[in-house]
Coordinates of C-alpha atoms in Angstrom, one line a residue:
X537 CA -0.6 -0.2 0.1
X538 CA 1.0 3.3 -0.8
X539 CA 3.0 5.3 2.7
X540 CA 1.1 8.9 3.2
X541 CA 3.8 11.3 5.0
X542 CA 7.0 11.9 4.3
X543 CA 8.6 10.5 7.3
X544 CA 11.0 13.5 8.3
X545 CA 14.2 11.9 10.0
X546 CA 12.3 12.7 13.3
X547 CA 15.0 11.8 16.0
X548 CA 15.1 12.3 20.2
X549 CA 18.8 13.2 19.5
X550 CA 21.1 15.8 21.0
X551 CA 23.7 17.0 19.3
X552 CA 26.9 18.9 20.5
X553 CA 27.1 22.9 20.0
X554 CA 30.9 22.8 19.9
X555 CA 32.3 23.9 16.3
X556 CA 35.1 22.0 15.1
X557 CA 38.4 23.9 15.2
X558 CA 38.9 26.6 12.8
X559 CA 42.3 25.8 10.6
X560 CA 44.6 29.1 9.8
X561 CA 43.8 31.6 7.3
X562 CA 45.4 31.9 4.0
X563 CA 43.5 34.3 2.5
X564 CA 40.2 36.6 2.6
X565 CA 38.2 37.3 0.1
X566 CA 36.0 40.9 0.7
X567 CA 32.7 40.9 -0.4
X568 CA 33.5 44.6 -2.1
X569 CA 36.0 43.7 -3.3
X570 CA 34.2 40.9 -5.6
X571 CA 34.5 42.4 -9.1
X572 CA 31.3 42.7 -11.6
X573 CA 32.1 41.5 -14.9
X574 CA 30.1 42.6 -17.6
X575 CA 29.7 39.3 -19.3
X576 CA 26.7 38.4 -18.0
X577 CA 26.5 35.2 -19.8
X578 CA 28.2 33.6 -17.7
X579 CA 25.9 34.7 -14.8
X580 CA 22.7 32.2 -15.6
X581 CA 22.2 28.9 -16.0
X582 CA 21.9 27.3 -19.2
X583 CA 21.7 23.7 -20.4
X584 CA 19.8 22.2 -16.6
X585 CA 18.9 19.0 -16.8
X586 CA 17.4 16.5 -14.3
X587 CA 20.5 14.2 -13.9
X588 CA 19.6 11.3 -11.5
X589 CA 17.6 10.7 -7.9
X590 CA 17.9 8.4 -5.2
X591 CA 15.6 7.7 -1.8
X592 CA 16.6 7.2 1.7
X593 CA 15.1 4.8 3.0
X594 CA 13.9 4.0 6.5
X595 CA 15.9 2.0 8.9
X596 CA 19.5 1.9 11.3
X597 CA 21.2 1.1 8.0
X598 CA 22.7 3.5 5.4
X599 CA 20.5 2.5 2.0
X600 CA 19.4 4.0 -0.5
X601 CA 17.4 3.4 -4.3
X602 CA 17.9 4.9 -7.2
X603 CA 16.2 6.7 -8.9
X604 CA 13.9 6.3 -6.1
X605 CA 11.0 9.0 -6.5
X606 CA 9.2 12.2 -4.9
X607 CA 6.2 11.4 -2.7
X608 CA 3.2 12.7 -4.5
X609 CA 0.6 15.3 -4.1
X610 CA -2.4 14.2 -2.7
X611 CA -4.3 16.9 -0.9
X612 CA -6.5 15.9 1.6
X613 CA -10.2 17.7 0.8
X614 CA -11.6 18.0 4.8
X615 CA -9.1 20.0 5.8
X616 CA -8.2 18.3 9.3
X617 CA -6.4 20.3 11.8
X618 CA -2.9 19.0 12.4
X619 CA -0.3 19.0 15.1
X620 CA 2.1 21.4 15.0
X621 CA 5.8 19.8 14.7
X622 CA 7.9 18.1 17.1
X623 CA 10.6 16.4 18.3
X624 CA 14.5 17.0 16.7
X625 CA 14.8 16.8 12.9
X626 CA 18.4 16.7 11.5
X627 CA 20.0 20.0 9.8
X628 CA 21.8 17.9 7.3
X629 CA 20.1 14.8 6.5
X630 CA 22.8 13.2 4.0
X631 CA 25.2 13.6 6.7
X632 CA 23.1 12.5 9.5
X633 CA 22.6 9.6 7.5
X634 CA 26.0 8.8 6.1
X635 CA 28.4 11.1 7.8
X636 CA 31.9 9.7 6.9
X637 CA 31.1 11.2 3.2
X638 CA 27.9 13.0 3.0
X639 CA 28.3 13.6 -1.1
X640 CA 29.2 9.9 -1.6
X641 CA 25.7 9.0 -1.7
X642 CA 25.0 11.6 -4.3
X643 CA 28.2 10.5 -6.7
X644 CA 27.4 6.8 -6.4
X645 CA 24.1 7.4 -7.7
X646 CA 25.4 9.2 -10.9
X647 CA 27.2 5.9 -11.6
X648 CA 24.8 3.6 -10.7
X649 CA 21.7 5.1 -12.5
X650 CA 24.0 7.4 -15.6
X651 CA 27.5 4.8 -15.7
X652 CA 28.2 6.7 -18.9
X653 CA 28.0 10.2 -17.6
X654 CA 31.8 11.5 -17.0
X655 CA 31.9 12.3 -14.1
X656 CA 35.3 13.7 -13.5
X657 CA 35.3 15.9 -15.7
X658 CA 32.4 18.2 -13.8
X659 CA 34.2 21.3 -12.5
X660 CA 32.0 22.2 -9.4
X661 CA 29.3 19.4 -7.2
X662 CA 27.8 20.3 -4.7
X663 CA 24.1 20.8 -2.9
X664 CA 22.0 23.7 -2.3
X665 CA 22.8 24.7 0.1
X666 CA 26.2 25.2 -0.2
X667 CA 25.5 27.1 -3.3
X668 CA 22.7 29.5 -1.3
X669 CA 25.3 30.0 1.3
X670 CA 28.0 31.5 -1.3
X671 CA 24.6 33.3 -2.6
X672 CA 23.5 35.0 0.1
X673 CA 27.0 36.3 0.3
X674 CA 27.2 38.1 -2.5
X675 CA 23.9 39.6 -2.0
X676 CA 24.9 41.0 0.9
X677 CA 22.6 39.1 3.2
X678 CA 24.3 38.2 6.8
X679 CA 24.4 34.7 7.7
X680 CA 27.4 32.9 9.3
X681 CA 28.6 29.5 7.7
X682 CA 31.5 27.1 7.0
X683 CA 31.5 25.0 4.3
X684 CA 34.5 22.7 3.0
X685 CA 36.3 22.4 -0.1
X686 CA 38.1 19.2 -2.2
X687 CA 39.5 18.8 -5.4
X688 CA 39.8 15.4 -6.8
X689 CA 41.1 15.9 -10.5
X690 CA 39.6 18.9 -11.9
X691 CA 36.4 18.5 -9.9
X692 CA 35.9 20.4 -6.9
X693 CA 33.5 19.4 -4.2
X694 CA 31.4 21.5 -1.3
X695 CA 30.6 19.6 1.6
X696 CA 28.5 21.2 4.0
X697 CA 30.4 21.8 8.2
X698 CA 28.1 21.9 10.8
X699 CA 29.2 21.6 14.1
X700 CA 28.5 17.5 13.9
X701 CA 26.7 15.4 11.2
X702 CA 24.0 14.7 13.6
X703 CA 23.1 18.4 14.5
X704 CA 19.8 19.1 14.9
X705 CA 17.0 22.4 14.7
X706 CA 16.4 23.5 18.3
X707 CA 12.2 25.2 19.1
X708 CA 11.0 23.5 15.8
X709 CA 7.7 25.0 15.2
X710 CA 5.1 25.5 12.8
X711 CA 3.7 22.6 10.7
X712 CA 6.5 22.4 7.6
X713 CA 6.7 18.4 8.2
X714 CA 3.3 17.7 9.5
X715 CA 2.0 19.0 6.8
X716 CA 3.6 17.4 3.9
X717 CA 3.2 14.1 5.7
X718 CA -0.5 14.3 5.8
X719 CA -0.8 15.8 1.9
X720 CA 1.6 13.7 0.2
X721 CA 2.0 9.6 -0.4
X722 CA 4.5 7.6 -1.2
X723 CA 4.3 5.1 -4.1
X724 CA 4.3 2.0 -3.5
X725 CA 7.6 1.0 -4.6
X726 CA 8.9 3.4 -2.4
X727 CA 6.9 3.2 0.3
X728 CA 9.8 2.9 3.3
X729 CA 11.1 6.5 2.0
X730 CA 12.2 9.4 4.3
X731 CA 13.5 12.1 1.5
X732 CA 13.9 12.4 -2.5
X733 CA 17.0 13.7 -3.1
X734 CA 17.6 15.3 -7.0
X735 CA 20.7 16.1 -8.8
X736 CA 20.5 18.9 -11.7
X737 CA 23.4 19.7 -13.6
X738 CA 24.1 23.1 -15.6
X739 CA 26.6 25.5 -16.7
X740 CA 26.9 28.2 -14.3
X741 CA 30.0 30.8 -14.0
X742 CA 31.6 28.9 -17.5
X743 CA 32.2 25.5 -15.7
X744 CA 29.8 22.2 -15.4
X745 CA 28.1 22.4 -12.3
X746 CA 26.2 19.2 -10.0
X747 CA 23.9 20.6 -7.3
X748 CA 21.9 18.3 -5.0
X749 CA 18.8 18.9 -3.4
X750 CA 15.6 17.5 -1.8
X751 CA 12.3 17.4 -3.6
X752 CA 9.3 18.1 -1.7
X753 CA 7.2 16.0 -3.9
X754 CA 5.5 16.0 -7.7
X755 CA 2.7 17.0 -8.9
X756 CA 1.1 14.1 -10.9
X757 CA -1.3 16.5 -13.0
X758 CA 1.9 17.2 -14.6
X759 CA 3.0 13.7 -16.1
X760 CA -0.5 12.0 -16.6
X761 CA 1.5 9.7 -19.1
X762 CA 4.3 8.3 -16.7
X763 CA 3.1 4.7 -16.4
X764 CA 2.8 4.3 -20.2
X765 CA 5.9 6.3 -20.7
X766 CA 8.6 4.7 -18.5
X767 CA 8.6 1.6 -16.7
X768 CA 9.7 1.7 -13.6
X769 CA 13.0 0.5 -12.6
X770 CA 13.0 -3.3 -12.1
X771 CA 14.1 -3.7 -8.5
X772 CA 17.6 -5.4 -7.7
X773 CA 19.3 -6.8 -5.2
X774 CA 21.7 -4.3 -3.0
X775 CA 24.9 -3.2 -5.0
X776 CA 28.6 -3.6 -3.7
X777 CA 29.8 0.2 -4.1
X778 CA 33.1 -1.2 -5.0
X779 CA 31.8 -4.0 -7.0
X780 CA 29.9 -1.4 -8.6
X781 CA 32.8 1.1 -9.8
X782 CA 35.2 -2.3 -10.8
X783 CA 32.5 -2.5 -13.7
X784 CA 32.3 1.2 -14.5
X785 CA 34.9 2.2 -17.4
X786 CA 37.4 -0.1 -15.9
X787 CA 37.7 1.3 -12.5
X788 CA 40.9 0.6 -10.2
X789 CA 39.7 0.2 -6.3
X790 CA 42.3 1.5 -4.4
X791 CA 42.6 0.5 -0.9
X792 CA 44.6 3.7 0.5
X793 CA 43.4 4.6 3.8
X794 CA 41.0 7.3 4.6
X795 CA 41.4 9.3 7.6
X796 CA 38.0 8.7 9.3
X797 CA 36.1 10.2 12.5
X798 CA 34.4 7.0 12.0
X799 CA 34.1 3.7 10.5
X800 CA 32.3 4.4 7.7
X801 CA 29.2 2.2 7.3
X802 CA 28.5 0.2 4.3
X803 CA 26.0 1.7 1.5
X804 CA 23.4 -0.3 0.6
X805 CA 22.1 0.8 -3.2
X806 CA 19.1 -0.8 -5.2
X807 CA 17.7 0.3 -8.3
X808 CA 13.9 0.8 -7.3
X809 CA 11.8 3.4 -8.3
X810 CA 11.0 5.8 -11.2
X811 CA 12.6 9.0 -13.2
X812 CA 10.3 12.0 -12.4
X813 CA 10.9 14.8 -14.6
X814 CA 11.9 17.3 -12.9
X815 CA 9.1 20.2 -14.5
X816 CA 6.5 18.0 -11.8
X817 CA 8.9 18.5 -9.0
X818 CA 7.4 21.2 -6.4
X819 CA 9.0 23.2 -3.2
X820 CA 6.3 23.7 -0.4
X821 CA 6.2 26.0 2.3
X822 CA 3.4 27.3 5.5
X823 CA 2.5 29.5 6.8
X824 CA 0.1 31.4 9.4
X825 CA -2.8 32.9 7.6
X826 CA -2.0 36.1 9.9
X827 CA 1.3 36.5 7.1
X828 CA -0.7 35.9 4.4
X829 CA 0.9 39.5 3.8
X830 CA 4.5 38.4 3.6
X831 CA 6.1 37.8 -0.1
X832 CA 7.6 34.3 0.8
X833 CA 8.1 33.2 -2.8
X834 CA 10.3 36.3 -3.2
X835 CA 12.0 35.4 -0.4
X836 CA 12.1 31.5 -1.6
X837 CA 13.4 32.2 -5.5
X838 CA 17.2 32.3 -4.7
X839 CA 16.5 28.6 -3.6
X840 CA 14.3 27.5 -6.1
X841 CA 16.8 29.3 -8.7
X842 CA 19.5 26.9 -7.7
X843 CA 17.8 23.6 -7.8
X844 CA 15.7 25.0 -10.6
X845 CA 12.3 23.8 -9.4
X846 CA 9.8 24.9 -11.0
X847 CA 6.7 24.8 -8.6
X848 CA 5.7 26.3 -5.4
X849 CA 2.9 25.2 -2.9
X850 CA 2.1 27.3 -0.5
X851 CA 0.2 26.4 2.2
X852 CA -1.6 28.8 4.7
X853 CA -3.6 27.4 7.9
X854 CA -5.4 28.8 11.0
X855 CA -4.5 27.1 13.9
X856 CA -3.7 24.2 12.1
X857 CA -6.4 23.9 8.7
X858 CA -5.0 24.4 6.1
X859 CA -7.9 25.8 3.9
X860 CA -5.8 28.1 1.6
X861 CA -3.5 26.3 -0.5
X862 CA -2.0 27.8 -3.7
X863 CA 0.2 25.8 -6.3
X864 CA 1.9 28.0 -8.6
X865 CA 4.3 27.2 -11.7
X866 CA 7.0 29.5 -10.5
X867 CA 9.3 29.2 -13.5
X868 CA 9.0 33.0 -15.0
X869 CA 9.4 34.0 -11.4
X870 CA 12.7 32.2 -11.5
X871 CA 13.9 33.5 -14.9
X872 CA 12.7 36.8 -13.5
X873 CA 14.8 36.6 -10.7
X874 CA 17.6 35.9 -12.6
X875 CA 17.4 38.7 -14.9
X876 CA 16.8 41.1 -12.3
X877 CA 19.7 39.9 -10.0
X878 CA 22.7 40.2 -12.8
X879 CA 24.7 42.3 -11.2
X880 CA 24.6 40.0 -7.8
X881 CA 25.5 36.9 -9.9
X882 CA 27.7 38.0 -11.8
X883 CA 30.0 38.7 -8.7
X884 CA 28.5 34.9 -7.9
X885 CA 29.9 33.7 -10.4
X886 CA 33.3 35.1 -10.0
X887 CA 33.5 34.0 -6.5
X888 CA 33.1 30.9 -7.7
X889 CA 35.8 31.0 -10.5
X890 CA 37.8 32.7 -7.7
X891 CA 37.8 29.6 -5.3
X892 CA 37.9 27.1 -7.7
X893 CA 41.1 28.3 -9.3
X894 CA 42.2 28.9 -5.5
X895 CA 41.6 25.2 -4.6
X896 CA 42.8 23.6 -7.3
X897 CA 46.1 25.6 -7.0
X898 CA 46.2 24.8 -3.3
X899 CA 49.1 22.1 -2.3
X900 CA 46.2 19.0 -0.9
X901 CA 43.4 20.4 -3.0
X902 CA 41.5 20.6 0.4
X903 CA 40.5 23.7 2.3
X904 CA 37.8 25.5 4.1
X905 CA 35.7 28.6 4.1
X906 CA 34.0 30.2 6.8
X907 CA 32.0 33.2 6.6
X908 CA 31.8 34.8 10.5
X909 CA 28.1 36.6 11.3
X910 CA 28.4 40.4 10.6
X911 CA 31.0 40.3 8.6
X912 CA 31.3 40.8 5.3
X913 CA 34.5 38.7 3.9
X914 CA 35.2 35.2 3.4
X915 CA 38.0 33.4 4.6
X916 CA 39.2 30.9 3.0
X917 CA 41.2 28.5 5.4
X918 CA 43.3 25.2 6.1
X919 CA 40.8 22.7 7.3
X920 CA 40.8 22.3 11.5
X921 CA 40.5 19.2 13.1
X922 CA 39.8 15.5 11.5
X923 CA 38.3 15.6 8.6
X924 CA 37.2 12.7 6.4
X925 CA 38.4 12.3 2.4
X926 CA 35.0 13.5 0.5
X927 CA 34.8 10.2 -1.2
X928 CA 35.9 6.7 0.2
X929 CA 39.2 5.6 -1.5
X930 CA 37.3 3.5 -3.8
X931 CA 34.5 6.0 -5.3
X932 CA 37.4 8.9 -5.2
X933 CA 39.9 6.2 -6.8
X934 CA 37.5 7.1 -10.5
X935 CA 39.3 10.8 -10.5
X936 CA 42.7 8.8 -10.9
X937 CA 41.9 7.4 -14.0

């Protein structure tokens, strides 16, 4: 039977508030020193397409299915009163499920679903959060952050760095979790899923980028013939990452040791689900009816631009009853925002080029980017503390070819 709800990885966990140590500053980038070039063609997203996806499955093991499937929008007709969110929710769900190498499930999904894809020729691999941090910086928004950077071959990886992989949100309020649990439903083949992660491929700043983001769901009316157009991926036994890599383009598996903070768990991969086109995917936000005057979409457009999400659902409630739900096609809004923000996006293009060039020239190809609260500078630092490699030796060996 299909499973209603999103299983938002609610955990009764405690996380340390102690931040990892900072390394020495190598160079500082000042906001007002970033050039604003005239070549705006590099500051637009082009050649964008959905590459692959995967679902995290429930349970104690690290298990994903590829390509998986997002939950389906399935609104309730009677608008029941929902309970407010409660409990604890992870800040970085990918890190919480695979703390040793949070970006590896993304790479493994590509190698499993698109073994012919030239992943080693990509310039940037990251997630919507890391890209959004840098975008906020050029937009002048005051928000501190830290992220790790590592180079394999020519590819520059951007990795979130929280105080702990199991860092949680505190004082959760509202209905941002219980609403999608009630108004979306998982398909029969992916009913034990906890989240759906998607990978977008596009060009920006003159570089090829792969960006991972979590999709809230899809609109079935936009894919009415999906059953006839594309058969579900037949289920397979779990794939061992080393065995999968050894059969992909003759990759050599390396036995070189990593420097783990803990023993790396086995990542179990199965091929199951179906490829939902990006045109049907949506992002979702909930707000109180007392805040109907707020421009929620305007606040979310930078994030929707990064993930190239075409649909937006805004649900307003009165004491937990959602009687005002708006489903919007926001492709034109995202495009208009991109055009209006060309000066800032040109700076973002310059900033990314600066970071990529600097990282590629570093002796070990590793650094950390840190922004302090209230500061209009980015500190590029040596990595402090014990840090795992971005990928396990077996997967990283693909970049040695």
